[in-house]
């Protein structure tokens, strides 16, 4: 079976983790956590990194750190993963959705303004599958309406966005706070893990406090505020550190994978993962969307590929189609046709760092074969 993703670790990565175990520094108290925070913040181009136990908890702590009032609204794409909506909900805020841009699959920035109300406090752009959101107009809307931007760069390690003045900026360098996941399938993988990044020293201090149950330094076990245990362990941080040093190589591998798929899948009735001229995608996962001319949907394509020993993943099911959120009285009757079509017609192909060019060629051949049997 060619897996959809598998991590790629070196003997040096294993040695770094083993060193934590042999030194006894296995909890979040240990030197690697601070080194990991500093190294990732520097790579992204931000002042502060606050390591968290996952991308989910990084988002949750980030929304918490903004001190929203109950009923305040956070605008986010419907086409994303559920922690984005939950970060708002668990903080008493209301997620408000926008549809996707049909080309990049990221949130349609031109749809944001229509969703702004007097209760709107924040926008959460999510860079989908490694492709940046069109950030500059989004930042202009946020500035005009005094909204915080919580950038979800969980899937976009190393991706870059070109500003209109020609300067390139890394995904994760925008807004008041940005969040990453270091889950096992991410470019930098620590098993589970995440980080919130910001340039604001007060926000950084609040995030660090929220992560650690709002303990007060010097007054152990007395709390003035309530927080969470969202700490990352020293072992996880140590695993991430060596990977940061080879981020450019990891990115090169992802981009080579995307280039190969683009060549091999050319001419088929598929929409392939895009890359806008103003974007440098990290191609975290290589997505395809079946053209309307294909007489079956993504679930059938996945089944056909599975028969060829190829694993795939369905695209996201929109937040407005999530039974768990509808049961909370959210999004009743809302429709987002682009996201609905992506959910029906889209899936992503094996994109792992552990797969080879010949694996990707075999996948492309199987996709071609599956479409020929239409
Ligand atoms: C866009 C996005 N946001 C948030 C998360 C949550 O990250 P984690 O799985 O580390 O909790 C993910 C996870 O893959 C994600 O893809």
CSV table of C-alpha atoms and ligand atoms in Angstrom, one decimal:
chain,number,residue,atom,x,y,z
A,1,UNK,CA,0.0,0.0,0.0
A,2,UNK,CA,1.4,3.5,-0.8
A,3,UNK,CA,0.4,5.5,2.2
A,4,UNK,CA,-1.1,9.0,1.9
A,5,UNK,CA,1.7,10.3,4.1
A,6,UNK,CA,4.5,9.0,6.3
A,7,UNK,CA,7.0,10.9,8.2
A,8,UNK,CA,10.7,10.9,7.2
A,9,UNK,CA,13.1,10.8,10.2
A,10,UNK,CA,16.9,10.4,10.3
A,11,UNK,CA,19.1,8.5,12.8
A,12,UNK,CA,20.1,12.0,14.1
A,13,UNK,CA,16.4,12.8,14.9
A,14,UNK,CA,16.2,9.5,16.8
A,15,UNK,CA,19.4,10.3,18.7
A,16,UNK,CA,18.0,13.7,19.7
A,17,UNK,CA,15.0,12.1,21.2
A,18,UNK,CA,17.1,9.3,22.9
A,19,UNK,CA,19.3,12.0,24.4
A,20,UNK,CA,16.1,13.5,26.1
A,21,UNK,CA,15.3,10.2,27.6
A,22,UNK,CA,18.8,9.4,28.8
A,23,UNK,CA,19.1,12.9,30.3
A,24,UNK,CA,15.7,12.6,32.0
A,25,UNK,CA,14.3,15.8,30.3
A,26,UNK,CA,11.1,14.2,29.1
A,27,UNK,CA,8.4,16.7,30.2
A,28,UNK,CA,7.9,20.3,28.9
A,29,UNK,CA,10.6,21.4,31.2
A,30,UNK,CA,13.7,21.0,29.2
A,31,UNK,CA,16.0,23.0,26.9
A,32,UNK,CA,14.7,21.7,23.6
A,33,UNK,CA,11.3,23.4,23.9
A,34,UNK,CA,12.7,26.9,24.0
A,35,UNK,CA,15.2,26.1,21.2
A,36,UNK,CA,12.4,24.7,19.1
A,37,UNK,CA,10.3,27.8,19.7
A,38,UNK,CA,13.2,30.1,18.8
A,39,UNK,CA,14.2,28.2,15.7
A,40,UNK,CA,10.7,28.0,14.3
A,41,UNK,CA,9.9,31.7,15.1
A,42,UNK,CA,13.1,32.7,13.3
A,43,UNK,CA,12.4,30.5,10.3
A,44,UNK,CA,8.9,32.0,10.0
A,45,UNK,CA,10.1,35.5,10.7
A,46,UNK,CA,8.2,36.2,13.9
A,47,UNK,CA,9.4,37.4,17.3
A,48,UNK,CA,7.8,34.8,19.6
A,49,UNK,CA,6.9,31.1,19.3
A,50,UNK,CA,4.9,29.4,22.0
A,51,UNK,CA,5.0,25.7,21.6
A,52,UNK,CA,1.7,23.9,22.2
A,53,UNK,CA,0.5,20.3,22.4
A,54,UNK,CA,-1.1,20.4,18.9
A,55,UNK,CA,-2.4,22.7,16.2
A,56,UNK,CA,-5.8,22.3,17.7
A,57,UNK,CA,-4.7,23.6,21.1
A,58,UNK,CA,-2.6,26.4,19.5
A,59,UNK,CA,-5.8,27.7,17.8
A,60,UNK,CA,-7.8,27.3,21.0
A,61,UNK,CA,-5.2,29.2,23.1
A,62,UNK,CA,-4.9,31.9,20.4
A,63,UNK,CA,-8.6,32.6,20.4
A,64,UNK,CA,-8.6,32.5,24.2
A,65,UNK,CA,-5.7,35.0,24.3
A,66,UNK,CA,-7.8,37.5,22.3
A,67,UNK,CA,-10.3,37.7,25.2
A,68,UNK,CA,-13.4,37.6,23.0
A,69,UNK,CA,-16.8,38.2,24.7
A,70,UNK,CA,-19.6,35.5,24.4
A,71,UNK,CA,-21.3,35.9,21.1
A,72,UNK,CA,-18.4,37.6,19.3
A,73,UNK,CA,-17.9,36.3,15.8
A,74,UNK,CA,-14.9,34.8,14.1
A,75,UNK,CA,-15.0,34.6,10.3
A,76,UNK,CA,-13.4,31.4,8.8
A,77,UNK,CA,-13.7,29.2,5.8
A,78,UNK,CA,-16.3,26.4,5.8
A,79,UNK,CA,-13.8,24.3,3.9
A,80,UNK,CA,-11.3,23.4,6.7
A,81,UNK,CA,-10.8,21.0,9.6
A,82,UNK,CA,-13.1,21.2,12.6
A,83,UNK,CA,-10.5,22.6,15.2
A,84,UNK,CA,-10.8,26.0,13.4
A,85,UNK,CA,-14.5,26.2,14.3
A,86,UNK,CA,-14.1,24.6,17.7
A,87,UNK,CA,-11.4,27.2,18.7
A,88,UNK,CA,-14.2,29.8,18.4
A,89,UNK,CA,-16.9,27.7,20.0
A,90,UNK,CA,-14.9,26.6,23.0
A,91,UNK,CA,-14.2,30.3,23.7
A,92,UNK,CA,-17.9,31.2,23.6
A,93,UNK,CA,-17.5,32.8,20.2
A,94,UNK,CA,-19.5,32.1,17.1
A,95,UNK,CA,-17.9,30.8,13.9
A,96,UNK,CA,-19.2,32.6,10.8
A,97,UNK,CA,-18.4,30.9,7.4
A,98,UNK,CA,-17.3,31.9,4.0
A,99,UNK,CA,-17.1,29.7,0.8
A,100,UNK,CA,-13.9,28.7,-1.0
A,101,UNK,CA,-12.1,30.2,-4.0
A,102,UNK,CA,-12.6,27.4,-6.6
A,103,UNK,CA,-9.0,27.6,-7.8
A,104,UNK,CA,-7.0,27.6,-4.6
A,105,UNK,CA,-9.6,26.0,-2.4
A,106,UNK,CA,-8.7,28.5,0.3
A,107,UNK,CA,-11.3,31.0,1.7
A,108,UNK,CA,-12.8,33.3,-0.8
A,109,UNK,CA,-11.5,36.6,0.5
A,110,UNK,CA,-14.0,38.6,-1.6
A,111,UNK,CA,-16.8,37.0,0.4
A,112,UNK,CA,-15.5,38.1,3.8
A,113,UNK,CA,-16.8,41.7,3.9
A,114,UNK,CA,-20.5,40.6,3.4
A,115,UNK,CA,-20.1,38.5,6.6
A,116,UNK,CA,-18.9,41.3,8.9
A,117,UNK,CA,-21.4,42.4,11.6
A,118,UNK,CA,-21.0,44.6,14.6
A,119,UNK,CA,-20.1,41.4,16.6
A,120,UNK,CA,-17.2,40.4,14.3
A,121,UNK,CA,-13.9,40.4,16.1
A,122,UNK,CA,-11.5,38.2,14.1
A,123,UNK,CA,-10.8,36.5,10.8
A,124,UNK,CA,-9.2,33.1,10.7
A,125,UNK,CA,-7.6,32.5,7.2
A,126,UNK,CA,-6.5,28.8,6.7
A,127,UNK,CA,-3.9,28.0,4.1
A,128,UNK,CA,-5.4,24.9,2.5
A,129,UNK,CA,-3.1,21.9,1.7
A,130,UNK,CA,-0.1,24.2,1.6
A,131,UNK,CA,-1.5,27.0,-0.7
A,132,UNK,CA,-1.5,30.5,0.8
A,133,UNK,CA,-4.7,32.4,1.2
A,134,UNK,CA,-4.7,35.7,-0.7
A,135,UNK,CA,-3.5,37.6,2.4
A,136,UNK,CA,-3.0,41.2,1.4
A,137,UNK,CA,-6.7,42.0,0.7
A,138,UNK,CA,-7.7,40.0,3.8
A,139,UNK,CA,-5.3,42.1,5.9
A,140,UNK,CA,-6.7,45.3,4.4
A,141,UNK,CA,-10.3,44.2,5.4
A,142,UNK,CA,-9.1,43.3,8.9
A,143,UNK,CA,-7.4,46.6,9.3
A,144,UNK,CA,-10.4,48.6,8.0
A,145,UNK,CA,-12.7,46.9,10.4
A,146,UNK,CA,-10.3,46.6,13.3
A,147,UNK,CA,-10.4,42.8,13.3
A,148,UNK,CA,-7.7,40.5,14.7
A,149,UNK,CA,-6.3,37.9,12.2
A,150,UNK,CA,-5.6,34.4,13.5
A,151,UNK,CA,-3.6,32.8,10.7
A,152,UNK,CA,-3.9,29.0,10.6
A,153,UNK,CA,-0.7,27.9,8.8
A,154,UNK,CA,-1.0,24.3,10.2
A,155,UNK,CA,-0.6,22.9,6.6
A,156,UNK,CA,1.7,25.5,5.2
A,157,UNK,CA,5.1,25.1,6.6
A,158,UNK,CA,7.5,26.9,4.4
A,159,UNK,CA,4.8,28.2,2.0
A,160,UNK,CA,5.2,31.8,0.9
A,161,UNK,CA,3.0,34.7,-0.3
A,162,UNK,CA,4.0,37.5,-2.6
A,163,UNK,CA,2.8,40.9,-1.5
A,164,UNK,CA,1.8,43.4,-4.2
A,165,UNK,CA,5.1,45.3,-3.7
A,166,UNK,CA,6.9,42.1,-4.7
A,167,UNK,CA,8.2,41.1,-1.3
A,168,UNK,CA,7.7,37.4,-0.3
A,169,UNK,CA,6.5,36.6,3.2
A,170,UNK,CA,6.2,33.2,4.8
A,171,UNK,CA,2.8,31.8,5.7
A,172,UNK,CA,2.6,32.1,9.5
A,173,UNK,CA,4.1,35.6,9.5
A,174,UNK,CA,0.8,37.4,9.2
A,175,UNK,CA,-1.8,38.7,11.6
A,176,UNK,CA,-1.8,39.1,15.4
A,177,UNK,CA,-1.2,35.4,15.9
A,178,UNK,CA,-0.5,32.4,13.7
A,179,UNK,CA,-0.7,28.7,14.4
A,180,UNK,CA,1.1,25.6,13.2
A,181,UNK,CA,0.5,21.9,13.7
A,182,UNK,CA,3.4,19.5,13.9
A,183,UNK,CA,1.2,16.4,13.7
A,184,UNK,CA,3.0,13.3,12.2
A,185,UNK,CA,1.8,14.1,8.6
A,186,UNK,CA,3.1,17.7,8.6
A,187,UNK,CA,6.4,18.8,7.0
A,188,UNK,CA,7.9,19.3,10.4
A,189,UNK,CA,6.5,16.4,12.5
A,190,UNK,CA,6.8,15.9,16.2
A,191,UNK,CA,4.1,13.2,16.5
A,192,UNK,CA,1.6,15.5,18.1
A,193,UNK,CA,2.5,19.2,18.5
A,194,UNK,CA,1.8,22.8,17.5
A,195,UNK,CA,2.9,26.4,18.0
A,196,UNK,CA,1.4,29.8,18.2
A,197,UNK,CA,3.6,32.7,16.9
A,198,UNK,CA,3.2,36.4,17.4
A,199,UNK,CA,5.2,39.6,17.3
A,200,UNK,CA,3.3,41.1,20.3
A,201,UNK,CA,5.2,40.5,23.6
A,202,UNK,CA,2.0,40.8,25.7
A,203,UNK,CA,0.1,38.3,23.6
A,204,UNK,CA,3.1,36.0,23.7
A,205,UNK,CA,3.1,36.2,27.5
A,206,UNK,CA,-0.7,35.5,27.6
A,207,UNK,CA,-0.3,32.5,25.3
A,208,UNK,CA,2.5,31.1,27.4
A,209,UNK,CA,0.5,31.5,30.6
A,210,UNK,CA,-2.7,30.0,29.1
A,211,UNK,CA,-0.7,27.0,27.9
A,212,UNK,CA,0.6,26.4,31.4
A,213,UNK,CA,-2.6,26.6,33.5
A,214,UNK,CA,-2.0,30.3,34.2
A,215,UNK,CA,0.5,29.4,36.9
A,216,UNK,CA,1.9,32.5,38.5
A,217,UNK,CA,5.7,32.5,38.6
A,218,UNK,CA,6.8,32.6,42.3
A,219,UNK,CA,3.3,31.9,43.5
A,220,UNK,CA,2.9,28.3,42.6
A,221,UNK,CA,-0.7,26.9,43.0
A,222,UNK,CA,-2.5,30.3,43.3
A,223,UNK,CA,-4.3,31.3,40.0
A,224,UNK,CA,-5.7,34.6,39.0
A,225,UNK,CA,-6.9,33.2,35.6
A,226,UNK,CA,-7.9,29.9,34.2
A,227,UNK,CA,-5.8,28.2,31.5
A,228,UNK,CA,-5.0,24.9,30.0
A,229,UNK,CA,-2.4,22.2,30.0
A,230,UNK,CA,-1.4,22.6,26.3
A,231,UNK,CA,2.3,21.9,26.9
A,232,UNK,CA,4.6,20.3,24.3
A,233,UNK,CA,7.2,17.8,25.7
A,234,UNK,CA,11.0,18.2,25.4
A,235,UNK,CA,11.1,15.0,23.5
A,236,UNK,CA,8.7,16.3,20.8
A,237,UNK,CA,10.6,19.6,20.6
A,238,UNK,CA,13.9,17.7,20.2
A,239,UNK,CA,12.4,15.7,17.3
A,240,UNK,CA,11.3,18.9,15.6
A,241,UNK,CA,14.6,20.7,15.9
A,242,UNK,CA,16.7,18.7,13.5
A,243,UNK,CA,13.9,18.8,10.9
A,244,UNK,CA,13.8,22.7,11.0
A,245,UNK,CA,17.5,22.5,9.9
A,246,UNK,CA,16.4,20.6,6.8
A,247,UNK,CA,13.1,22.4,6.0
A,248,UNK,CA,14.4,23.6,2.6
A,249,UNK,CA,15.2,20.0,1.6
A,250,UNK,CA,11.8,18.8,2.8
A,251,UNK,CA,10.1,21.6,0.8
A,252,UNK,CA,12.1,20.7,-2.3
A,253,UNK,CA,10.9,17.1,-2.0
A,254,UNK,CA,7.3,18.2,-1.7
A,255,UNK,CA,7.6,20.5,-4.7
A,256,UNK,CA,9.3,17.8,-6.7
A,257,UNK,CA,6.3,15.5,-5.9
A,258,UNK,CA,3.9,18.1,-7.1
A,259,UNK,CA,5.9,18.7,-10.3
A,260,UNK,CA,5.8,15.0,-11.0
A,261,UNK,CA,2.1,14.7,-10.5
A,262,UNK,CA,1.4,17.7,-12.6
A,263,UNK,CA,3.4,16.2,-15.5
A,264,UNK,CA,1.9,12.7,-15.2
A,265,UNK,CA,-1.7,13.8,-14.7
A,266,UNK,CA,-1.6,16.4,-17.4
A,267,UNK,CA,-4.5,16.2,-19.8
A,268,UNK,CA,-6.8,14.2,-17.6
A,269,UNK,CA,-10.3,15.4,-16.6
A,270,UNK,CA,-9.0,16.7,-13.3
A,271,UNK,CA,-8.4,20.0,-11.5
A,272,UNK,CA,-4.9,19.7,-10.0
A,273,UNK,CA,-3.5,21.5,-6.9
A,274,UNK,CA,-3.0,25.0,-8.1
A,275,UNK,CA,-0.2,27.5,-7.5
A,276,UNK,CA,-1.1,31.2,-8.1
A,277,UNK,CA,1.6,33.5,-9.5
A,278,UNK,CA,1.6,35.2,-6.1
A,279,UNK,CA,2.1,32.0,-4.2
A,280,UNK,CA,4.8,29.5,-3.5
A,281,UNK,CA,2.9,26.5,-2.2
A,282,UNK,CA,4.4,23.9,0.1
A,283,UNK,CA,2.2,21.3,-1.6
A,284,UNK,CA,1.7,19.7,1.8
A,285,UNK,CA,-0.8,17.3,0.2
A,286,UNK,CA,-1.5,17.0,-3.5
A,287,UNK,CA,-5.2,17.4,-4.1
A,288,UNK,CA,-7.2,16.6,-7.2
A,289,UNK,CA,-10.8,17.4,-8.1
A,290,UNK,CA,-12.7,15.4,-10.6
A,291,UNK,CA,-14.1,17.4,-13.5
A,292,UNK,CA,-17.9,17.3,-13.9
A,293,UNK,CA,-17.4,15.1,-17.0
A,294,UNK,CA,-16.2,12.2,-14.7
A,295,UNK,CA,-19.3,10.0,-14.0
A,296,UNK,CA,-18.3,9.1,-10.5
A,297,UNK,CA,-17.3,11.0,-7.4
A,298,UNK,CA,-14.2,11.2,-5.2
A,299,UNK,CA,-15.4,8.3,-2.9
A,300,UNK,CA,-15.5,6.0,-5.9
A,301,UNK,CA,-12.1,7.2,-7.1
A,302,UNK,CA,-10.7,6.5,-3.6
A,303,UNK,CA,-12.2,3.0,-3.8
A,304,UNK,CA,-10.6,2.3,-7.2
A,305,UNK,CA,-7.2,3.5,-6.0
A,306,UNK,CA,-7.5,1.4,-2.9
A,307,UNK,CA,-8.0,-1.6,-5.1
A,308,UNK,CA,-4.5,-0.7,-6.6
A,309,UNK,CA,-3.0,-0.5,-3.0
A,310,UNK,CA,-3.0,3.3,-3.0
A,311,UNK,CA,-4.3,5.2,0.0
A,312,UNK,CA,-6.0,8.6,-0.4
A,313,UNK,CA,-7.9,11.0,1.8
A,314,UNK,CA,-11.2,12.7,1.1
A,315,UNK,CA,-11.3,16.5,1.0
A,316,UNK,CA,-12.7,18.3,4.0
A,317,UNK,CA,-16.4,18.2,4.6
A,318,UNK,CA,-17.5,21.8,5.1
A,319,UNK,CA,-18.2,23.1,8.6
A,320,UNK,CA,-21.8,23.9,7.6
A,321,UNK,CA,-22.3,20.2,6.8
A,322,UNK,CA,-20.9,18.9,10.1
A,323,UNK,CA,-23.7,17.1,12.1
A,324,UNK,CA,-21.9,18.0,15.3
A,325,UNK,CA,-22.0,21.7,14.6
A,326,UNK,CA,-25.6,21.6,13.1
A,327,UNK,CA,-26.7,20.0,16.4
A,328,UNK,CA,-25.4,23.1,18.2
A,329,UNK,CA,-27.8,25.2,16.2
A,330,UNK,CA,-25.1,26.6,13.9
A,331,UNK,CA,-25.3,27.2,10.1
A,332,UNK,CA,-28.9,26.1,9.7
A,333,UNK,CA,-29.8,26.3,6.0
A,334,UNK,CA,-26.5,27.8,4.9
A,335,UNK,CA,-25.1,26.6,1.6
A,336,UNK,CA,-21.6,27.0,0.2
A,337,UNK,CA,-21.6,25.5,-3.3
A,338,UNK,CA,-17.8,25.6,-3.9
A,339,UNK,CA,-17.0,23.8,-0.7
A,340,UNK,CA,-19.8,21.3,-1.2
A,341,UNK,CA,-18.5,20.4,-4.7
A,342,UNK,CA,-14.9,20.1,-3.3
A,343,UNK,CA,-16.2,17.7,-0.7
A,344,UNK,CA,-17.9,15.6,-3.3
A,345,UNK,CA,-15.3,15.7,-6.0
A,346,UNK,CA,-12.0,16.2,-4.3
A,347,UNK,CA,-9.4,13.9,-2.7
A,348,UNK,CA,-5.7,14.0,-2.1
A,349,UNK,CA,-3.1,11.6,-3.3
A,350,UNK,CA,-0.1,10.1,-1.5
A,351,UNK,CA,2.2,13.0,-0.8
A,352,UNK,CA,4.5,11.7,1.9
A,353,UNK,CA,8.1,12.5,2.3
A,354,UNK,CA,8.8,8.8,2.6
A,355,UNK,CA,7.4,8.0,-0.8
A,356,UNK,CA,9.6,7.9,-4.0
A,357,UNK,CA,9.2,9.2,-7.5
A,358,UNK,CA,8.4,5.7,-8.7
A,359,UNK,CA,5.6,5.5,-6.0
A,360,UNK,CA,4.1,8.8,-7.3
A,361,UNK,CA,4.4,7.5,-10.9
A,362,UNK,CA,2.5,4.4,-9.9
A,363,UNK,CA,-0.2,6.5,-8.3
A,364,UNK,CA,-0.5,8.7,-11.4
A,365,UNK,CA,-0.8,5.6,-13.6
A,366,UNK,CA,-3.5,4.2,-11.3
A,367,UNK,CA,-5.5,7.5,-11.5
A,368,UNK,CA,-5.3,7.4,-15.2
A,369,UNK,CA,-6.5,3.8,-15.3
A,370,UNK,CA,-9.3,4.6,-12.9
A,371,UNK,CA,-10.5,7.4,-15.1
A,372,UNK,CA,-10.3,5.3,-18.3
A,373,UNK,CA,-12.6,2.8,-16.7
A,374,UNK,CA,-15.2,5.5,-16.3
B,1,LIG,C1,-5.7,23.6,8.8
B,1,LIG,C2,-5.5,22.8,10.1
B,1,LIG,N1,-5.7,23.5,11.3
B,1,LIG,C3,-5.6,22.8,12.4
B,1,LIG,C4,-5.2,21.5,12.5
B,1,LIG,C5,-5.1,20.9,13.8
B,1,LIG,O1,-3.8,20.4,14.1
B,1,LIG,P1,-3.5,19.1,15.1
B,1,LIG,O2,-3.9,17.9,14.3
B,1,LIG,O3,-2.1,19.2,15.3
B,1,LIG,O4,-4.4,19.3,16.3
B,1,LIG,C6,-5.0,20.8,11.3
B,1,LIG,C7,-4.6,19.4,11.4
B,1,LIG,O5,-4.2,18.8,10.5
B,1,LIG,C8,-5.1,21.5,10.1
B,1,LIG,O6,-5.0,20.8,8.9
